[in-house]
Amino acid sequence: MRVLLVGSGGREHALALALNNSPSVTFLLVAPGNPGIAAITRIAPVSAEDVPALVNLAVSERIDLVVVGPEIALAAGLADALAQKNIACFGPTKAAAQLESSKAFTKTLCEAKGIPTAAFATFDSAEEAIAYLGTIQAPYVIKADGLAAGKGVVIAPDFQTAKEAIHEMVDGRFGGAGARLVIEEFMTGEEVSFFALCDGKQATYLGSAQDHKRAFDGERGPNTGGMGAYSPTSHATPEFVRDIMARFIEPTLAAMEKLGMPFCGVLYAGLMLTPTGPKLVEYNARFGDPECQVLMARFEGDLARLLMACAQGRLGAAPQFRLSDQTAALVVMAAQGYPDDPIKGSEIRGEVGAQAIPRGVLLHAGTRRDEDGKLRAAGGRVLNAIGLGPDLQAAVDTAYQVVDAIDWPMGFHRRDIGWRELHRGG
């Protein structure tokens, strides 16, 4: 089949590798792609936000299946536009993507269906939100309702910090995403990323991972889109998987179908493992980044056929797949200043040596290659270093070998990826 993959990050590089290895794929095109993806398949300079141009590209290239990586394309209605051209799309419609694009929508759905989540309230003005702070205890969880690239959450330890965060969001720190706010109770525990493939009616468990949201070692610094991840996690026992599917994924899928907006794609549940049991932090309507990368490093099967089965509403007839028994660990290499103001344009050396590390993988995320062949930083999260091994320690050690092969003074990364799981294992 002929496949178009939309996106340009490390997530899309991982998906491109898996799709490129799918026996059913005869042609793979990625838009807009990145230098790492360009080394394995053809790319097209079309933005993930440009829905008309993406549809035209799919038509002109006789694409059978479009796989959507970033949430912004889903919220812009790419799946809806492709449906009008009878082109299969792995990704939800604009209406169904509200599970990610509107936190208020998801919280209301969870409340109606009894899906465990934090207590919450929504606000359309800073004054109302600040007044509400006086009725609850710190720390405060302040969220922009809309899409904010994984950065629209502030955990404020005191009233003044929460008040400032509310004003920043309403005043446009995240653009229109902060026009409405959600304030939640603070939940304690570890967070697990849980992924299910959905075809609108049925769902099947794909895999789980854990990531590191904070910028610096020891879970310090601002929230980011993710500084590292590993899979599997010891929390994802067979009993845990059955429980999450029964109490979270399946009721959500049924509710969305009843609302007339069936969900097709990846339903990614961020779960907090609280002392009273798992609770939903948020849903995402696409593969997580960087969790997708460690899942794809372990994926065995024909990914394209599997995603096409979801897109066509026939998940029950999908080909078999599995995640290998290997452990995958990923370290994000980010530009200095990330997440607030990453410095772009610095040169990155050592790419060839990093790619030669046994059982290691180097993925591009925010990079560009100049005409002279030099690789440069072009975003916040710039490179992903992945290690595979029989256990987490071996995988982490290999990932850091990949990191250490890169010569990039203007980058930074965490050195403690997987610390919780390693501590449990020790």
Tab-separated table of C-alpha atoms in Angstrom:
chain	number	residue	atom	x	y	z
A	1	MET	CA	0.000	0.000	0.000
A	2	ARG	CA	0.994	3.634	-0.459
A	3	VAL	CA	1.299	5.475	2.856
A	4	LEU	CA	1.587	9.154	3.787
A	5	LEU	CA	2.889	9.887	7.288
A	6	VAL	CA	2.267	13.404	8.612
A	7	GLY	CA	4.729	15.025	11.005
A	8	SER	CA	8.363	15.967	11.539
A	9	GLY	CA	9.471	14.911	15.023
A	10	GLY	CA	11.135	11.982	16.728
A	11	ARG	CA	7.754	10.269	16.941
A	12	GLU	CA	7.413	10.425	13.161
A	13	HIS	CA	10.981	9.216	12.623
A	14	ALA	CA	10.148	6.144	14.740
A	15	LEU	CA	6.874	5.579	12.877
A	16	ALA	CA	8.642	6.019	9.541
A	17	LEU	CA	11.145	3.298	10.460
A	18	ALA	CA	8.333	0.922	11.484
A	19	LEU	CA	6.235	1.680	8.396
A	20	ASN	CA	9.277	1.348	6.164
A	21	ASN	CA	9.745	-2.145	7.598
A	22	SER	CA	6.097	-3.108	7.013
A	23	PRO	CA	5.870	-5.801	4.305
A	24	SER	CA	2.633	-4.311	2.975
A	25	VAL	CA	4.138	-0.863	2.285
A	26	THR	CA	5.215	-0.276	-1.317
A	27	PHE	CA	5.617	3.506	-1.028
A	28	LEU	CA	6.161	5.745	2.019
A	29	LEU	CA	6.027	9.538	1.904
A	30	VAL	CA	6.481	11.778	4.976
A	31	ALA	CA	5.359	15.410	5.197
A	32	PRO	CA	7.189	17.484	6.159
A	33	GLY	CA	9.662	14.989	7.646
A	34	ASN	CA	13.176	15.770	8.926
A	35	PRO	CA	16.786	14.999	7.894
A	36	GLY	CA	16.760	11.623	9.650
A	37	ILE	CA	13.577	10.568	7.864
A	38	ALA	CA	14.941	11.864	4.560
A	39	ALA	CA	17.767	9.339	4.882
A	40	ILE	CA	15.319	6.404	4.725
A	41	THR	CA	12.426	7.561	2.527
A	42	ARG	CA	11.025	10.441	0.520
A	43	ILE	CA	9.820	13.613	2.254
A	44	ALA	CA	7.611	16.472	1.016
A	45	PRO	CA	7.806	20.086	2.269
A	46	VAL	CA	4.164	20.325	3.378
A	47	SER	CA	3.331	21.565	6.875
A	48	ALA	CA	1.327	19.371	9.241
A	49	GLU	CA	-0.995	22.356	9.731
A	50	ASP	CA	-1.773	22.801	6.026
A	51	VAL	CA	-4.797	20.528	5.642
A	52	PRO	CA	-5.687	21.453	2.011
A	53	ALA	CA	-2.093	20.901	0.859
A	54	LEU	CA	-1.870	17.557	2.683
A	55	VAL	CA	-5.115	16.377	1.081
A	56	ASN	CA	-3.882	17.462	-2.350
A	57	LEU	CA	-0.605	15.628	-1.720
A	58	ALA	CA	-2.461	12.449	-0.737
A	59	VAL	CA	-4.617	12.629	-3.868
A	60	SER	CA	-1.745	13.360	-6.253
A	61	GLU	CA	0.413	10.569	-4.814
A	62	ARG	CA	-2.473	8.061	-4.887
A	63	ILE	CA	-2.138	7.440	-1.144
A	64	ASP	CA	-4.070	4.507	0.357
A	65	LEU	CA	-3.504	5.358	4.047
A	66	VAL	CA	-2.604	8.556	5.873
A	67	VAL	CA	-1.055	8.149	9.329
A	68	VAL	CA	-1.257	11.326	11.422
A	69	GLY	CA	1.445	12.025	13.984
A	70	PRO	CA	0.892	15.479	15.577
A	71	GLU	CA	-2.256	16.552	17.364
A	72	ILE	CA	-2.393	19.888	15.549
A	73	ALA	CA	-3.282	18.174	12.251
A	74	LEU	CA	-6.082	16.227	13.932
A	75	ALA	CA	-7.522	19.309	15.628
A	76	ALA	CA	-7.432	21.064	12.243
A	77	GLY	CA	-9.689	18.384	10.744
A	78	LEU	CA	-7.308	16.474	8.489
A	79	ALA	CA	-9.176	13.183	8.969
A	80	ASP	CA	-12.477	14.850	8.009
A	81	ALA	CA	-10.982	16.346	4.849
A	82	LEU	CA	-9.442	13.022	3.814
A	83	ALA	CA	-12.765	11.234	4.329
A	84	GLN	CA	-14.312	13.529	1.725
A	85	LYS	CA	-11.776	12.141	-0.757
A	86	ASN	CA	-12.339	8.527	0.380
A	87	ILE	CA	-8.765	8.245	1.671
A	88	ALA	CA	-8.298	6.101	4.779
A	89	CYS	CA	-6.879	7.962	7.773
A	90	PHE	CA	-5.416	6.578	10.966
A	91	GLY	CA	-6.432	9.371	13.304
A	92	PRO	CA	-9.690	10.756	14.715
A	93	THR	CA	-12.018	13.352	13.237
A	94	LYS	CA	-11.861	16.915	14.542
A	95	ALA	CA	-14.869	16.216	16.771
A	96	ALA	CA	-13.392	13.023	18.224
A	97	ALA	CA	-10.001	14.725	18.693
A	98	GLN	CA	-11.662	16.897	21.345
A	99	LEU	CA	-10.587	14.164	23.750
A	100	GLU	CA	-7.214	15.895	23.492
A	101	SER	CA	-7.970	19.354	22.134
A	102	SER	CA	-10.384	20.210	24.975
A	103	LYS	CA	-9.581	19.142	28.518
A	104	ALA	CA	-12.990	20.428	29.627
A	105	PHE	CA	-14.709	18.131	27.096
A	106	THR	CA	-12.824	15.102	28.405
A	107	LYS	CA	-13.356	15.919	32.068
A	108	THR	CA	-17.093	16.328	31.488
A	109	LEU	CA	-17.245	12.999	29.640
A	110	CYS	CA	-15.370	11.254	32.452
A	111	GLU	CA	-17.716	12.743	35.036
A	112	ALA	CA	-20.769	11.555	33.093
A	113	LYS	CA	-19.438	8.007	32.584
A	114	GLY	CA	-17.890	7.473	36.001
A	115	ILE	CA	-14.336	7.249	34.644
A	116	PRO	CA	-11.934	7.916	37.538
A	117	THR	CA	-10.205	11.296	37.258
A	118	ALA	CA	-9.256	14.244	39.449
A	119	ALA	CA	-11.934	16.603	40.745
A	120	PHE	CA	-12.052	19.695	38.531
A	121	ALA	CA	-13.707	22.966	37.592
A	122	THR	CA	-13.578	24.970	34.342
A	123	PHE	CA	-13.377	28.743	33.921
A	124	ASP	CA	-13.642	31.270	31.123
A	125	SER	CA	-12.161	34.185	33.057
A	126	ALA	CA	-9.115	34.758	35.225
A	127	GLU	CA	-11.196	36.384	37.960
A	128	GLU	CA	-13.454	33.345	38.388
A	129	ALA	CA	-10.491	30.978	38.353
A	130	ILE	CA	-8.585	32.974	40.983
A	131	ALA	CA	-11.664	33.158	43.197
A	132	TYR	CA	-11.956	29.362	42.990
A	133	LEU	CA	-8.395	28.953	44.269
A	134	GLY	CA	-9.588	30.227	47.629
A	135	THR	CA	-11.909	27.231	47.993
A	136	ILE	CA	-9.267	24.502	47.509
A	137	GLN	CA	-5.876	23.640	48.936
A	138	ALA	CA	-2.427	23.941	47.379
A	139	PRO	CA	-0.688	22.676	45.346
A	140	TYR	CA	-2.856	23.789	42.437
A	141	VAL	CA	-2.988	22.162	38.997
A	142	ILE	CA	-3.703	24.805	36.341
A	143	LYS	CA	-4.299	23.634	32.755
A	144	ALA	CA	-4.926	25.434	29.492
A	145	ASP	CA	-8.033	23.820	27.993
A	146	GLY	CA	-6.655	23.598	24.464
A	147	LEU	CA	-3.515	22.269	22.764
A	148	ALA	CA	-0.238	23.610	24.144
A	149	ALA	CA	2.374	21.091	22.902
A	150	GLY	CA	2.518	19.294	26.248
A	151	LYS	CA	3.454	22.476	28.125
A	152	GLY	CA	0.048	23.873	29.100
A	153	VAL	CA	0.102	22.542	32.664
A	154	VAL	CA	1.398	24.388	35.714
A	155	ILE	CA	1.624	22.746	39.117
A	156	ALA	CA	1.666	25.754	41.430
A	157	PRO	CA	2.891	25.245	45.012
A	158	ASP	CA	1.185	28.383	46.369
A	159	PHE	CA	-1.598	30.857	45.686
A	160	GLN	CA	0.614	33.580	44.171
A	161	THR	CA	2.250	31.203	41.671
A	162	ALA	CA	-1.167	29.840	40.688
A	163	LYS	CA	-2.532	33.352	40.231
A	164	GLU	CA	0.380	34.297	37.962
A	165	ALA	CA	-0.056	31.113	35.919
A	166	ILE	CA	-3.757	31.848	35.419
A	167	HIS	CA	-3.038	35.366	34.160
A	168	GLU	CA	-0.280	34.132	31.830
A	169	MET	CA	-2.563	31.524	30.259
A	170	VAL	CA	-5.519	33.849	29.846
A	171	ASP	CA	-3.240	36.594	28.481
A	172	GLY	CA	-2.081	34.344	25.649
A	173	ARG	CA	1.028	32.446	26.760
A	174	PHE	CA	-0.343	29.431	24.845
A	175	GLY	CA	-2.317	31.396	22.282
A	176	GLY	CA	-6.004	30.522	22.171
A	177	ALA	CA	-5.400	27.327	24.175
A	178	GLY	CA	-5.635	29.299	27.418
A	179	ALA	CA	-8.920	31.076	26.687
A	180	ARG	CA	-10.570	28.478	28.918
A	181	LEU	CA	-8.906	27.013	32.008
A	182	VAL	CA	-9.293	23.784	33.930
A	183	ILE	CA	-8.247	23.658	37.580
A	184	GLU	CA	-7.842	20.186	39.058
A	185	GLU	CA	-7.106	18.648	42.404
A	186	PHE	CA	-3.467	17.675	42.787
A	187	MET	CA	-2.899	13.928	42.474
A	188	THR	CA	0.082	12.065	43.880
A	189	GLY	CA	1.676	8.930	42.472
A	190	GLU	CA	3.518	7.731	39.394
A	191	GLU	CA	2.217	8.419	35.917
A	192	VAL	CA	1.894	5.675	33.293
A	193	SER	CA	1.233	6.176	29.578
A	194	PHE	CA	-1.259	3.605	28.272
A	195	PHE	CA	-1.949	3.139	24.534
A	196	ALA	CA	-4.927	1.483	22.836
A	197	LEU	CA	-5.629	1.150	19.113
A	198	CYS	CA	-9.254	1.958	18.250
A	199	ASP	CA	-11.453	1.572	15.169
A	200	GLY	CA	-14.510	3.476	16.433
A	201	LYS	CA	-16.150	0.459	18.064
A	202	GLN	CA	-13.389	-1.849	19.263
A	203	ALA	CA	-10.075	-1.290	21.017
A	204	THR	CA	-6.975	-3.382	21.569
A	205	TYR	CA	-4.096	-2.750	23.939
A	206	LEU	CA	-0.903	-1.637	22.194
A	207	GLY	CA	1.527	-1.090	25.063
A	208	SER	CA	2.591	1.058	28.001
A	209	ALA	CA	5.512	3.285	28.869
A	210	GLN	CA	6.658	5.816	31.433
A	211	ASP	CA	8.172	9.173	30.605
A	212	HIS	CA	9.894	12.064	32.348
A	213	LYS	CA	8.106	15.394	31.967
A	214	ARG	CA	10.425	17.686	33.935
A	215	ALA	CA	13.373	19.331	32.221
A	216	PHE	CA	16.102	18.412	34.689
A	217	ASP	CA	17.385	15.505	36.773
A	218	GLY	CA	15.477	14.659	39.922
A	219	GLU	CA	12.151	15.721	38.357
A	220	ARG	CA	13.083	19.392	38.674
A	221	GLY	CA	12.423	22.300	36.362
A	222	PRO	CA	9.490	23.184	34.097
A	223	ASN	CA	7.150	20.703	32.427
A	224	THR	CA	8.216	19.773	28.913
A	225	GLY	CA	6.872	17.623	26.108
A	226	GLY	CA	8.954	14.794	27.598
A	227	MET	CA	12.697	14.374	28.276
A	228	GLY	CA	12.882	10.579	28.104
A	229	ALA	CA	10.889	7.357	28.304
A	230	TYR	CA	11.126	3.624	28.738
A	231	SER	CA	9.021	0.582	27.924
A	232	PRO	CA	7.823	-1.764	29.302
A	233	THR	CA	6.923	-0.632	32.803
A	234	SER	CA	6.515	-3.058	35.686
A	235	HIS	CA	3.129	-1.492	36.480
A	236	ALA	CA	1.548	-2.867	33.297
A	237	THR	CA	0.679	-6.339	34.555
A	238	PRO	CA	-2.000	-8.343	32.705
A	239	GLU	CA	-4.449	-7.501	35.504
A	240	PHE	CA	-3.632	-3.788	35.224
A	241	VAL	CA	-4.151	-3.840	31.452
A	242	ARG	CA	-7.544	-5.562	31.764
A	243	ASP	CA	-8.629	-3.063	34.431
A	244	ILE	CA	-7.664	0.006	32.381
A	245	MET	CA	-9.312	-1.325	29.241
A	246	ALA	CA	-12.539	-2.104	31.135
A	247	ARG	CA	-12.798	1.061	33.261
A	248	PHE	CA	-11.257	3.709	31.015
A	249	ILE	CA	-10.758	2.825	27.344
A	250	GLU	CA	-13.927	0.835	26.565
A	251	PRO	CA	-16.369	3.227	28.325
A	252	THR	CA	-14.730	6.179	26.563
A	253	LEU	CA	-14.978	4.498	23.175
A	254	ALA	CA	-18.649	3.636	23.777
A	255	ALA	CA	-19.421	7.182	24.934
A	256	MET	CA	-17.771	8.718	21.874
A	257	GLU	CA	-19.735	6.457	19.534
A	258	LYS	CA	-22.973	7.373	21.320
A	259	LEU	CA	-22.137	11.063	20.905
A	260	GLY	CA	-21.864	10.513	17.152
A	261	MET	CA	-18.101	11.026	17.067
A	262	PRO	CA	-16.576	7.515	16.993
A	263	PHE	CA	-12.881	7.518	17.849
A	264	CYS	CA	-10.462	5.964	15.359
A	265	GLY	CA	-6.743	6.044	16.045
A	266	VAL	CA	-4.556	5.799	19.123
A	267	LEU	CA	-6.229	6.598	22.418
A	268	TYR	CA	-3.417	7.506	24.790
A	269	ALA	CA	-4.394	7.624	28.452
A	270	GLY	CA	-2.099	9.396	30.872
A	271	LEU	CA	-2.825	7.630	34.154
A	272	MET	CA	-1.848	8.654	37.687
A	273	LEU	CA	-1.383	5.684	39.987
A	274	THR	CA	-2.824	7.254	43.124
A	275	PRO	CA	-3.075	5.588	46.548
A	276	THR	CA	-6.766	4.926	45.779
A	277	GLY	CA	-6.154	3.474	42.301
A	278	PRO	CA	-5.501	4.684	38.745
A	279	LYS	CA	-7.051	8.006	37.714
A	280	LEU	CA	-7.032	9.689	34.323
A	281	VAL	CA	-4.747	12.711	34.029
A	282	GLU	CA	-5.649	13.339	30.390
A	283	TYR	CA	-6.352	11.680	27.069
A	284	ASN	CA	-4.311	12.284	23.953
A	285	ALA	CA	-5.674	11.469	20.517
A	286	ARG	CA	-2.375	10.337	18.975
A	287	PHE	CA	0.863	8.524	19.719
A	288	GLY	CA	2.801	10.090	22.574
A	289	ASP	CA	6.196	11.656	22.052
A	290	PRO	CA	8.593	10.265	23.316
A	291	GLU	CA	6.583	7.154	24.294
A	292	CYS	CA	5.847	6.205	20.685
A	293	GLN	CA	9.562	5.899	20.021
A	294	VAL	CA	10.159	3.237	22.675
A	295	LEU	CA	6.996	1.351	21.682
A	296	MET	CA	8.036	1.306	18.019
A	297	ALA	CA	11.530	0.138	18.988
A	298	ARG	CA	9.843	-2.980	20.416
A	299	PHE	CA	7.091	-3.390	17.780
A	300	GLU	CA	7.014	-6.604	15.752
A	301	GLY	CA	4.468	-6.951	12.945
A	302	ASP	CA	3.074	-5.169	9.906
A	303	LEU	CA	2.294	-1.740	11.326
A	304	ALA	CA	0.726	-0.404	8.138
A	305	ARG	CA	-1.798	-3.254	7.862
A	306	LEU	CA	-2.647	-2.879	11.549
A	307	LEU	CA	-3.300	0.860	11.241
A	308	MET	CA	-5.271	0.369	8.021
A	309	ALA	CA	-7.529	-2.127	9.822
A	310	CYS	CA	-8.240	0.534	12.458
A	311	ALA	CA	-8.913	3.189	9.823
A	312	GLN	CA	-11.366	0.892	8.014
A	313	GLY	CA	-13.273	-0.099	11.164
A	314	ARG	CA	-12.175	-3.719	11.103
A	315	LEU	CA	-9.793	-4.051	14.020
A	316	GLY	CA	-11.151	-7.536	14.686
A	317	ALA	CA	-9.578	-8.694	11.411
A	318	ALA	CA	-6.255	-6.923	12.012
A	319	PRO	CA	-2.995	-8.859	11.670
A	320	GLN	CA	-1.269	-10.140	14.784
A	321	PHE	CA	1.471	-8.052	16.363
A	322	ARG	CA	3.549	-8.080	19.513
A	323	LEU	CA	6.036	-5.984	21.431
A	324	SER	CA	9.351	-7.742	21.892
A	325	ASP	CA	10.591	-8.864	25.294
A	326	GLN	CA	13.400	-6.329	24.981
A	327	THR	CA	13.391	-3.121	27.004
A	328	ALA	CA	13.724	0.206	25.205
A	329	ALA	CA	14.959	3.403	26.857
A	330	LEU	CA	15.078	6.859	25.289
A	331	VAL	CA	16.934	10.044	26.199
A	332	VAL	CA	15.855	13.359	24.681
A	333	MET	CA	18.634	15.737	23.690
A	334	ALA	CA	17.226	19.270	23.811
A	335	ALA	CA	18.513	22.718	22.879
A	336	GLN	CA	19.652	25.024	25.657
A	337	GLY	CA	16.729	27.211	26.715
A	338	TYR	CA	14.090	24.521	26.134
A	339	PRO	CA	11.156	24.526	26.842
A	340	ASP	CA	10.720	28.294	27.066
A	341	ASP	CA	13.136	29.700	24.474
A	342	PRO	CA	15.310	27.050	22.804
A	343	ILE	CA	18.427	28.295	21.027
A	344	LYS	CA	18.353	27.246	17.376
A	345	GLY	CA	21.058	26.979	14.748
A	346	SER	CA	23.894	25.356	16.709
A	347	GLU	CA	25.929	22.688	14.938
A	348	ILE	CA	25.656	19.025	15.972
A	349	ARG	CA	28.558	16.647	15.345
A	350	GLY	CA	29.050	12.944	15.943
A	351	GLU	CA	25.943	11.684	14.162
A	352	VAL	CA	27.783	8.891	12.322
A	353	GLY	CA	29.417	7.581	15.481
A	354	ALA	CA	26.125	7.646	17.384
A	355	GLN	CA	24.404	5.652	14.652
A	356	ALA	CA	27.104	2.977	14.903
A	357	ILE	CA	26.416	2.111	18.568
A	358	PRO	CA	25.307	-1.570	18.731
A	359	ARG	CA	21.653	-1.885	19.816
A	360	GLY	CA	21.390	1.889	19.736
A	361	VAL	CA	19.178	4.124	17.580
A	362	LEU	CA	19.480	7.854	16.904
A	363	LEU	CA	16.254	9.600	15.885
A	364	HIS	CA	15.946	13.139	14.566
A	365	ALA	CA	13.312	15.473	15.983
A	366	GLY	CA	14.023	19.217	15.684
A	367	THR	CA	16.920	19.197	13.202
A	368	ARG	CA	17.835	20.672	9.849
A	369	ARG	CA	20.651	19.898	7.440
A	370	ASP	CA	22.373	22.792	5.690
A	371	GLU	CA	23.499	22.707	2.073
A	372	ASP	CA	27.046	21.996	3.242
A	373	GLY	CA	25.815	18.857	4.992
A	374	LYS	CA	26.133	20.179	8.538
A	375	LEU	CA	23.430	19.123	11.005
A	376	ARG	CA	21.950	21.905	13.109
A	377	ALA	CA	19.381	22.306	15.887
A	378	ALA	CA	16.048	23.569	14.570
A	379	GLY	CA	13.712	23.049	17.528
A	380	GLY	CA	13.440	22.418	21.258
A	381	ARG	CA	13.688	18.642	21.468
A	382	VAL	CA	16.319	17.970	18.833
A	383	LEU	CA	17.495	14.334	18.975
A	384	ASN	CA	16.317	11.072	20.562
A	385	ALA	CA	18.869	8.496	21.711
A	386	ILE	CA	17.394	4.990	22.106
A	387	GLY	CA	18.955	1.918	23.633
A	388	LEU	CA	17.647	-1.656	23.540
A	389	GLY	CA	18.577	-4.366	26.011
A	390	PRO	CA	17.434	-7.409	27.968
A	391	ASP	CA	16.570	-5.168	30.930
A	392	LEU	CA	16.185	-1.472	31.691
A	393	GLN	CA	19.710	-0.941	32.982
A	394	ALA	CA	21.211	-2.367	29.796
A	395	ALA	CA	18.849	-0.289	27.646
A	396	VAL	CA	19.639	2.907	29.551
A	397	ASP	CA	23.392	2.251	29.356
A	398	THR	CA	23.156	1.851	25.577
A	399	ALA	CA	21.001	4.984	25.194
A	400	TYR	CA	23.642	7.022	27.024
A	401	GLN	CA	26.359	5.568	24.800
A	402	VAL	CA	24.443	7.053	21.874
A	403	VAL	CA	24.122	10.370	23.733
A	404	ASP	CA	27.828	10.470	24.576
A	405	ALA	CA	28.783	9.901	20.941
A	406	ILE	CA	27.106	13.218	20.033
A	407	ASP	CA	29.233	16.368	20.152
A	408	TRP	CA	26.804	19.210	20.811
A	409	PRO	CA	27.853	21.815	23.409
A	410	MET	CA	24.617	23.778	22.972
A	411	GLY	CA	22.427	20.809	23.936
A	412	PHE	CA	21.410	19.303	27.266
A	413	HIS	CA	19.764	16.117	28.522
A	414	ARG	CA	18.839	14.312	31.695
A	415	ARG	CA	21.168	11.640	33.100
A	416	ASP	CA	18.581	9.861	35.254
A	417	ILE	CA	16.118	8.377	32.754
A	418	GLY	CA	14.378	5.322	34.237
A	419	TRP	CA	15.450	6.069	37.794
A	420	ARG	CA	12.177	5.017	39.417
A	421	GLU	CA	12.054	1.636	37.700
A	422	LEU	CA	15.759	1.054	38.324
A	423	HIS	CA	15.283	1.881	41.992
A	424	ARG	CA	12.425	-0.623	42.226
A	425	GLY	CA	14.560	-3.236	40.518
A	426	GLY	CA	17.402	-2.630	42.959
